[in-house]
XYZ file of C-alpha atoms in Angstrom:
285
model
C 98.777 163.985 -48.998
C 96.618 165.375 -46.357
C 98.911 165.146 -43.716
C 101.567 166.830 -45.848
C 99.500 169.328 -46.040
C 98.590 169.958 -42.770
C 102.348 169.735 -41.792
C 102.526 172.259 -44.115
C 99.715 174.632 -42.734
C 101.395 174.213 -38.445
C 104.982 174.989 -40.286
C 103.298 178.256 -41.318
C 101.524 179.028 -38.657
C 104.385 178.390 -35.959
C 107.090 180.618 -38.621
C 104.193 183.508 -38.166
C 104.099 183.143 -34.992
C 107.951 183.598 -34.296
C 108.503 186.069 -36.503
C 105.626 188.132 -35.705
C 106.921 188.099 -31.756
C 109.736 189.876 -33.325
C 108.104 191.973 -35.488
C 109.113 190.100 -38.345
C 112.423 192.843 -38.229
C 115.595 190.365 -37.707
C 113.785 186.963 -38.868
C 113.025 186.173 -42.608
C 110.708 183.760 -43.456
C 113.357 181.120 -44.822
C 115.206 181.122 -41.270
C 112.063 181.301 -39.540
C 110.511 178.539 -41.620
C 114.304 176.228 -41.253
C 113.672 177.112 -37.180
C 110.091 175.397 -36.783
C 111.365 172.478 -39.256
C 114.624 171.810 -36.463
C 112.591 172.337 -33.546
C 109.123 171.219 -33.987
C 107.007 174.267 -34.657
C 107.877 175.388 -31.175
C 108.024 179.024 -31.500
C 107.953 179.540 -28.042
C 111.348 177.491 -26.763
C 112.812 179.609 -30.008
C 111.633 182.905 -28.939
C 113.104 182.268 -25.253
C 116.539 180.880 -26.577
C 116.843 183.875 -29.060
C 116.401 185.978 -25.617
C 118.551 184.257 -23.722
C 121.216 184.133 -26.008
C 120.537 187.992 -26.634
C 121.083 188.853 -22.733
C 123.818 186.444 -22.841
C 125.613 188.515 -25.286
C 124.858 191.674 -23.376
C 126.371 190.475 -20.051
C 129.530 189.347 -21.803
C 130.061 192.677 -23.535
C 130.421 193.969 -19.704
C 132.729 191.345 -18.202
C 135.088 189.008 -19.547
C 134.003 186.770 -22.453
C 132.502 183.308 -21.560
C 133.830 180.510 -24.222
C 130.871 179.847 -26.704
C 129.233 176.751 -26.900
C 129.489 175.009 -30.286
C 126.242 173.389 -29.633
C 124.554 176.600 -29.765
C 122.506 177.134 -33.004
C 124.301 179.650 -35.196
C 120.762 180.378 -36.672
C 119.733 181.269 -33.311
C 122.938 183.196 -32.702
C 122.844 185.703 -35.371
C 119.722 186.507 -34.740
C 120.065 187.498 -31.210
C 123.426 189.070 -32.529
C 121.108 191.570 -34.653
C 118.471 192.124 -31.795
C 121.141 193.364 -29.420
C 122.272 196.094 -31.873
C 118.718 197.383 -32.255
C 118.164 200.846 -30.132
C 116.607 200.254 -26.608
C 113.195 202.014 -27.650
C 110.460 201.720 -25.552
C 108.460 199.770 -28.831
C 111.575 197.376 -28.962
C 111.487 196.453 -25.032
C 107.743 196.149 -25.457
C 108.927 193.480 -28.185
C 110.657 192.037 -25.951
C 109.014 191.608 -22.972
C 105.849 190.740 -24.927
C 108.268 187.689 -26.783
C 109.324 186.695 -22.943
C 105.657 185.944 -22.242
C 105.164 184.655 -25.703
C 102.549 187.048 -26.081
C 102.020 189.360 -29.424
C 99.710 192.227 -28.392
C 96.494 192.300 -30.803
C 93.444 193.590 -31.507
C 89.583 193.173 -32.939
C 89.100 195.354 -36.184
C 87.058 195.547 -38.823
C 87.641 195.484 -42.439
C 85.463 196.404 -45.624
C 86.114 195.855 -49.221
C 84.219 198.056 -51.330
C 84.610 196.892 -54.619
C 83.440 192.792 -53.440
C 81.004 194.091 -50.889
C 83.265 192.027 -48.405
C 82.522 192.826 -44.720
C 84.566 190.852 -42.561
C 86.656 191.139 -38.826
C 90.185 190.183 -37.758
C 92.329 189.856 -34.491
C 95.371 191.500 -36.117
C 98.736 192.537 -34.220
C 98.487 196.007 -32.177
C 101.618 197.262 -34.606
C 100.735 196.493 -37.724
C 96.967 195.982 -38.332
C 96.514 194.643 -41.820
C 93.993 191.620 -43.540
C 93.740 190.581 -46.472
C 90.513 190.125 -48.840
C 89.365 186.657 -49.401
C 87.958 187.425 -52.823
C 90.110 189.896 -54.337
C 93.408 189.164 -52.350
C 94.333 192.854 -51.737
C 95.210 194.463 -48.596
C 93.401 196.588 -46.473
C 93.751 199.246 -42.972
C 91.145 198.561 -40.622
C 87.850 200.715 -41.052
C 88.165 203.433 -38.032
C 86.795 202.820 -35.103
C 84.209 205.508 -35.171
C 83.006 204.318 -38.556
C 82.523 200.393 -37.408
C 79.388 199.343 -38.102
C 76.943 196.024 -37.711
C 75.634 194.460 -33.867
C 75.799 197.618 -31.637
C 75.170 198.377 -28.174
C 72.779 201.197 -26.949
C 72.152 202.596 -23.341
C 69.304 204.808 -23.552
C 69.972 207.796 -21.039
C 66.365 208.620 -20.813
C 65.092 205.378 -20.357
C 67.638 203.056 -18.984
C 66.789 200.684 -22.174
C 69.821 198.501 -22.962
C 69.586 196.887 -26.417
C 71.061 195.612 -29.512
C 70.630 196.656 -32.900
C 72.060 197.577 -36.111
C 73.852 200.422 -35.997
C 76.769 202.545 -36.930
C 79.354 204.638 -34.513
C 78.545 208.318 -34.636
C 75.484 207.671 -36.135
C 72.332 208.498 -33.940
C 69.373 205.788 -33.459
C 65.998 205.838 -31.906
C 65.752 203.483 -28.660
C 63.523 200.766 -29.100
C 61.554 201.442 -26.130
C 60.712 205.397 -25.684
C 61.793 206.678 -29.181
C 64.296 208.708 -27.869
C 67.709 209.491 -29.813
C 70.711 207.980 -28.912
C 74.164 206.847 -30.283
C 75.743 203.624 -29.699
C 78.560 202.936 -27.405
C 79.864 200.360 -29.367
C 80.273 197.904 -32.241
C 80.339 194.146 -31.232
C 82.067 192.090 -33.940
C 80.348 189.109 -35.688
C 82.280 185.985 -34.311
C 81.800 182.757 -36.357
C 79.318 181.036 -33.952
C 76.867 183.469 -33.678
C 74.100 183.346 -36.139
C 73.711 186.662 -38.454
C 70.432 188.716 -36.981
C 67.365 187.121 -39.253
C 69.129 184.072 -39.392
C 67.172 180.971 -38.050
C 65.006 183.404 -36.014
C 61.077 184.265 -35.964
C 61.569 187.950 -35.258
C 61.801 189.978 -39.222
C 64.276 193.508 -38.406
C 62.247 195.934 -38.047
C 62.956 199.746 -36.050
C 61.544 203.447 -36.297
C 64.282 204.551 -38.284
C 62.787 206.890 -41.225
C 64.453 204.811 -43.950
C 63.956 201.176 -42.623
C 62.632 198.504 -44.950
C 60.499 197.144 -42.315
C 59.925 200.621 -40.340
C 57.787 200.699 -36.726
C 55.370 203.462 -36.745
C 55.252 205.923 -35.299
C 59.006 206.216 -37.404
C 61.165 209.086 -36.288
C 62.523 211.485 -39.026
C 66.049 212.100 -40.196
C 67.381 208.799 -38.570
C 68.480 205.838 -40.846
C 68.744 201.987 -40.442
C 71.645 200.036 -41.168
C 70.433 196.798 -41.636
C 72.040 194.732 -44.727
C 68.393 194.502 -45.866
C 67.531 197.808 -45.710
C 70.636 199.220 -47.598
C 69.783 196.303 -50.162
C 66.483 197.389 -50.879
C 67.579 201.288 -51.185
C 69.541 200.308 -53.904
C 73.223 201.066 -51.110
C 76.003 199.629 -50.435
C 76.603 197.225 -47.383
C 79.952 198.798 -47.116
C 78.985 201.852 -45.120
C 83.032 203.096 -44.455
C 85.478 201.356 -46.876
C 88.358 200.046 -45.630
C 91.999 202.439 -46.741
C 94.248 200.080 -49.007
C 97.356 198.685 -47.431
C 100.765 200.404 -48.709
C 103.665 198.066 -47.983
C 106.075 199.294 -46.027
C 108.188 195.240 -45.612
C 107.469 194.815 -42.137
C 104.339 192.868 -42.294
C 103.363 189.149 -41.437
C 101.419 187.472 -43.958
C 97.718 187.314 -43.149
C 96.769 186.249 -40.101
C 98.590 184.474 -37.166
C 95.767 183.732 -34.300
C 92.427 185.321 -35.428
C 90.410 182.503 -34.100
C 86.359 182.922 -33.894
C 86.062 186.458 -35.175
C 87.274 184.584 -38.844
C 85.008 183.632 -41.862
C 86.187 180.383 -41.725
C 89.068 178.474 -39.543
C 92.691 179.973 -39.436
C 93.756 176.372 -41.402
C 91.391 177.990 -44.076
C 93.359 181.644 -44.476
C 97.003 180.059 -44.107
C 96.325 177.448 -46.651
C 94.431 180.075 -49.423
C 97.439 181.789 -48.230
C 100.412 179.333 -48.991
C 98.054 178.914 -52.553
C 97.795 182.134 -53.491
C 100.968 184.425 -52.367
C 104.316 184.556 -54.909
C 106.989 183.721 -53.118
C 109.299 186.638 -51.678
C 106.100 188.464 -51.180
C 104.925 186.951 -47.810
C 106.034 190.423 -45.937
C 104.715 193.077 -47.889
């Protein structure tokens, strides 16, 4: 039973994988999922042979047809058949050229669920950057980069002071060291081996921020602290910048594909809650 299982979770994963390299716009899920069963999960040797046979089909519509061979998978076939009639757009030869390296472009965002007081980040694809809630199951935008919020990095420009702290983008801080204001540069996400700040350490939070729990004094007024225990013990939210509710537009690969440390949990985890959890049919919206 176990191994059925995992068998299960790598045919998932590698049908992801292929159709994502293609954007998920000329593969459904049944032919991608019938490809990994015939060749082994190996999205990769599909994704090259769906190239070739696409530039195959392009040379032969300026020279004389070459006989077909009836080896070739038909599977295979069509689908190149419906990538060469899509318009040579500079997103479609980016598709293609990132499939030829088997590459899919991505990026680190973070996410927010309001209503569970879910904070969480994903490596999603560039094009379409969508995760799903663990506890409620609906899905969400990324939170905007200039909202992010949790580790952040500070240069002090009076002092030279590099640091980390909590913080939030836009939102100004006092340096640790000279007290002067300063915003952070950026927002580091959370990756599964590090431990959460006042986790397993001696060191209690503690900053001049006006409104910290644990405030340094001298505190400097009209800047606020971030910290999860601070905004617990005002009586806030966690979720400083709610995620935006995902609209389907059809075009989306379930969950995650390669999301790696920056997950709750291992990727296994997501596909299998997914393959639990998600009606069937309903895997791209």
């Amino acid at each position: 039973m176990h191994q059925e299982m995992d068998d299960e979770i790598e045919l998932e994963k590698g049908s992801r994988r292929l159709r994502e390299l293609f954007h998920a716009k000329e593969i459904p899920a049944p032919t991608a999922e019938t490809l990994m069963i015939r060749y082994n999960n190996d999205y990769d040797m599909v994704a090259q042979e769906i190239i070739r046979l696409k530039e195959q089909g392009e040379d032969s519509d300026h020279s004389d047809p070459e006989p077909q061979d009836d080896e070739e998978d038909d599977d295979l076939k069509h689908i190149a058949d419906r990538l060469r009639t899509l318009p040579l757009t500079a997103r479609n030869l980016e598709m293609f050229n990132s499939a030829r390296r088997n590459e899919v472009p991505r990026e680190q965002r973070q996410f927010a669920c309001v209503s569970c007081h879910h904070i969480w980040w994903r490596e999603v694809p560039e094009r379409k950057q969508v995760s799903r809630c663990r506890n409620c199951k609906q899905k969400y935008r990324p939170v905007p980069k200039e909202q992010e919020w949790g580790i952040a990095e500070y240069c002090c420009p009076h002092c030279n002071h590099s640091f980390r702290g909590f913080g939030q983008m836009g939102l100004a801080a006092p340096c640790y060291r000279c007290r002067g204001i300063i915003l952070p540069v950026c927002i580091l996400p959370r990756r599964q081996h590090q431990r959460p700040p006042g986790q397993n350490r001696r060191e209690v939070h503690s900053c001049c921020a006006e409104d910290c729990y644990n405030r340094q004094e001298p505190y400097v007024v009209g800047t606020h602290c971030v910290h999860p225990s601070t905004r617990r013990v005002r009586g806030l939210s966690t979720v400083l910048f709610p995620s935006e509710p995902h609209e389907s537009t059809g075009s989306t690969v379930a969950s995650c594909i390669s999301q790696g440390s920056l997950m709750e949990c291992e990727v296994e985890v997501i596909i299998l809650e997914d393959l639990r959890q998600i009606p069937e049919g309903s895997e791209d919206e």
